Coordinates of C-alpha atoms in Angstrom, one line a residue:
M1 CA 134.4 149.9 53.9
T2 CA 132.0 150.5 56.8
T3 CA 129.0 148.3 57.5
G4 CA 126.6 150.9 56.2
T5 CA 128.5 151.5 53.0
R6 CA 128.7 147.7 52.4
A7 CA 124.9 147.4 52.8
I8 CA 124.4 150.2 50.3
V9 CA 126.7 148.6 47.8
I10 CA 125.1 145.2 48.3
G11 CA 121.7 146.8 47.7
M12 CA 122.8 148.6 44.5
I13 CA 124.4 145.4 43.0
A14 CA 121.3 143.4 43.9
N15 CA 119.1 146.1 42.3
I16 CA 121.1 146.0 39.1
L17 CA 121.0 142.2 38.9
L18 CA 117.3 142.1 39.7
S19 CA 116.4 144.8 37.2
L20 CA 118.3 142.8 34.4
F21 CA 116.7 139.5 35.7
K22 CA 113.2 141.0 35.5
F23 CA 113.7 142.8 32.2
V24 CA 114.9 139.6 30.5
G25 CA 112.2 137.5 32.2
G26 CA 109.6 140.0 31.1
I27 CA 110.8 139.9 27.5
L28 CA 111.2 136.1 27.3
G29 CA 108.1 135.5 29.4
N30 CA 105.8 137.9 27.5
S31 CA 105.0 140.1 30.5
V32 CA 104.6 143.9 30.1
A33 CA 104.1 144.1 33.9
L34 CA 107.4 142.4 34.6
V35 CA 109.2 144.8 32.3
A36 CA 107.6 147.7 34.1
D37 CA 108.7 146.2 37.4
A38 CA 112.2 146.0 36.1
I39 CA 112.1 149.7 35.3
H40 CA 110.6 150.4 38.8
S41 CA 113.6 148.6 40.4
L42 CA 116.0 150.5 38.2
S43 CA 114.4 153.8 39.0
D44 CA 115.1 153.3 42.7
L45 CA 118.7 152.5 41.9
V46 CA 119.2 155.5 39.6
T47 CA 117.5 157.8 42.2
D48 CA 120.0 156.7 44.8
L49 CA 123.0 157.2 42.5
I50 CA 121.9 160.6 41.3
V51 CA 121.0 161.9 44.8
L52 CA 124.4 160.7 46.2
F53 CA 126.3 162.1 43.3
T54 CA 124.6 165.5 43.1
H55 CA 124.6 165.8 46.9
R56 CA 128.4 165.8 46.8
I57 CA 128.4 168.5 44.1
G58 CA 125.8 170.5 46.0
K59 CA 128.1 170.6 49.0
M60 CA 131.0 172.1 47.0
P61 CA 132.0 175.6 48.1
Q62 CA 131.3 178.7 46.0
D63 CA 133.7 179.7 43.2
E64 CA 134.0 182.3 40.5
D65 CA 131.7 180.5 38.1
H66 CA 129.2 179.6 40.8
P67 CA 129.0 182.5 43.3
Y68 CA 125.9 181.1 44.9
G69 CA 127.3 177.6 45.3
H70 CA 126.5 174.4 43.6
A71 CA 123.3 173.4 45.4
R72 CA 121.1 174.1 42.3
F73 CA 122.8 171.2 40.5
E74 CA 121.2 168.8 42.9
T75 CA 117.8 170.5 42.5
L76 CA 118.1 170.5 38.7
A77 CA 119.2 166.9 38.5
T78 CA 116.4 165.8 40.8
V79 CA 113.8 167.6 38.6
V80 CA 115.1 166.1 35.4
L81 CA 115.1 162.6 36.9
G82 CA 111.5 163.1 38.2
C83 CA 110.3 164.3 34.8
G84 CA 112.1 161.3 33.1
L85 CA 110.4 158.8 35.4
I86 CA 107.0 160.4 34.8
V87 CA 107.5 160.1 31.0
V88 CA 108.6 156.5 31.3
A89 CA 105.5 155.7 33.5
A90 CA 103.2 157.4 31.0
G91 CA 104.8 155.4 28.1
I92 CA 104.3 152.1 30.0
S93 CA 100.6 153.0 30.8
W94 CA 99.9 154.1 27.3
D95 CA 101.3 150.8 25.9
A96 CA 99.3 148.7 28.4
V97 CA 96.1 150.6 28.0
S98 CA 96.4 150.4 24.2
R99 CA 96.7 146.6 24.5
I100 CA 93.6 146.5 26.7
L101 CA 91.7 148.5 24.1
G102 CA 92.8 146.2 21.3
D103 CA 95.2 148.6 19.6
G104 CA 98.1 146.1 20.1
P105 CA 98.6 142.4 20.6
L106 CA 97.7 141.3 24.1
L107 CA 100.8 139.4 25.4
I108 CA 100.2 136.2 27.2
P109 CA 102.7 135.7 30.0
D110 CA 104.1 132.2 30.7
Q111 CA 105.3 130.4 33.8
L112 CA 108.8 131.8 33.3
A113 CA 107.5 135.3 34.1
L114 CA 105.6 133.9 37.1
C115 CA 108.8 132.3 38.5
V116 CA 110.9 135.5 37.9
A117 CA 108.3 137.6 39.8
G118 CA 108.3 135.1 42.7
I119 CA 112.1 135.1 42.9
S120 CA 112.1 138.9 42.8
I121 CA 109.7 139.1 45.8
V122 CA 111.9 136.8 47.9
C123 CA 115.1 138.7 47.0
N124 CA 113.6 142.1 47.7
E125 CA 112.1 141.0 51.0
W126 CA 115.5 139.6 52.1
L127 CA 117.1 142.9 51.1
F128 CA 114.5 144.8 53.1
H129 CA 115.2 142.8 56.3
F130 CA 119.0 142.8 55.8
T131 CA 119.2 146.6 55.1
Q132 CA 116.7 147.4 57.9
K133 CA 118.8 145.4 60.4
V134 CA 122.0 147.3 59.4
A135 CA 120.1 150.6 59.5
K136 CA 119.0 149.9 63.1
K137 CA 122.5 148.9 64.1
T138 CA 124.1 152.0 62.5
R139 CA 121.1 154.3 63.2
S140 CA 121.2 155.4 59.6
K141 CA 118.0 157.1 58.2
L142 CA 119.5 156.8 54.7
L143 CA 119.8 153.0 55.1
L144 CA 116.3 152.8 56.5
A145 CA 115.0 154.7 53.5
N146 CA 116.8 152.2 51.2
A147 CA 115.3 149.3 53.1
W148 CA 111.8 150.7 52.4
H149 CA 112.8 151.1 48.7
H150 CA 113.5 147.3 48.7
R151 CA 110.1 146.7 50.4
S152 CA 108.3 148.9 47.7
D153 CA 110.0 146.7 45.0
A154 CA 108.7 143.6 46.7
I155 CA 105.2 145.1 46.7
S156 CA 105.3 146.0 43.0
S157 CA 106.6 142.4 42.3
I158 CA 103.6 141.0 44.2
I159 CA 101.3 143.1 42.0
V160 CA 103.0 141.7 39.0
L161 CA 102.9 138.1 40.4
V162 CA 99.1 138.4 40.9
G163 CA 98.6 139.9 37.4
I164 CA 100.6 137.1 35.7
A165 CA 98.9 134.4 37.8
A166 CA 95.4 135.9 37.0
M167 CA 96.4 136.0 33.3
L168 CA 97.4 132.3 33.4
L169 CA 94.0 131.5 35.0
G170 CA 92.2 133.2 32.0
Y171 CA 91.8 136.8 33.1
G172 CA 93.0 138.3 29.8
Y173 CA 93.8 141.9 30.9
A174 CA 95.4 141.2 34.3
D175 CA 99.0 141.5 33.1
A176 CA 98.3 144.9 31.4
I177 CA 96.4 146.2 34.4
A178 CA 99.3 145.2 36.7
A179 CA 101.7 147.1 34.3
V180 CA 99.5 150.2 34.7
L181 CA 99.6 149.9 38.5
V182 CA 103.4 149.5 38.6
S183 CA 103.7 152.5 36.2
L184 CA 101.7 154.5 38.7
M185 CA 104.2 153.6 41.4
I186 CA 107.0 154.8 39.1
A187 CA 105.2 158.1 38.4
K188 CA 104.7 158.5 42.2
I189 CA 108.5 158.4 42.6
G190 CA 108.9 161.0 39.9
V191 CA 106.3 163.3 41.4
S192 CA 107.8 162.9 44.9
L193 CA 111.3 163.9 43.6
M194 CA 109.9 167.0 41.9
V195 CA 107.9 168.1 44.9
D196 CA 110.9 167.5 47.3
S197 CA 113.2 169.5 45.0
R198 CA 110.7 172.4 45.0
S199 CA 110.5 172.4 48.8
E200 CA 114.3 172.4 49.0
E201 CA 114.5 175.6 46.8
R202 CA 112.3 177.6 49.2

């Protein structure tokens, strides 16, 4: 296993563990924003997996069933993933806004959620510096992009941390507002995937 491949695998395993960690922490700690952050981390991981998998299919040669090649599989998968992320983001925003408007119970996060968000920031920041170092060493643009994915996860966790902390200080809607902001970050990933796939078709 090469240094670059090892860095990708470490990043993927870390994203899986962090996603589970934040999801469980969000449920047990009563934080909608932390659950949204878990989905944000998972969306980066799923994006990487689908792009890598469909990229391999897209490079397969033409055959009788696919006289124009397999490149459209990559485009189709990317569009489906982008739509899925936008739908998930809309669902999170709808739930959070409903709670703000009083249509649902307003969850009160506890210190467990705060600790989970803090640990997530530290882990993602470490992953960013680790992956960036390997990217520079191997001159890999893919690894550099993955490094910035880790940094974006750290930023979304900072938003969650601020929201939970503000909630604990008595600002009643802070966690729900943080959830909306993180869902917008998820939607941005979805829109970017769809726009990129359209540009590849042309």
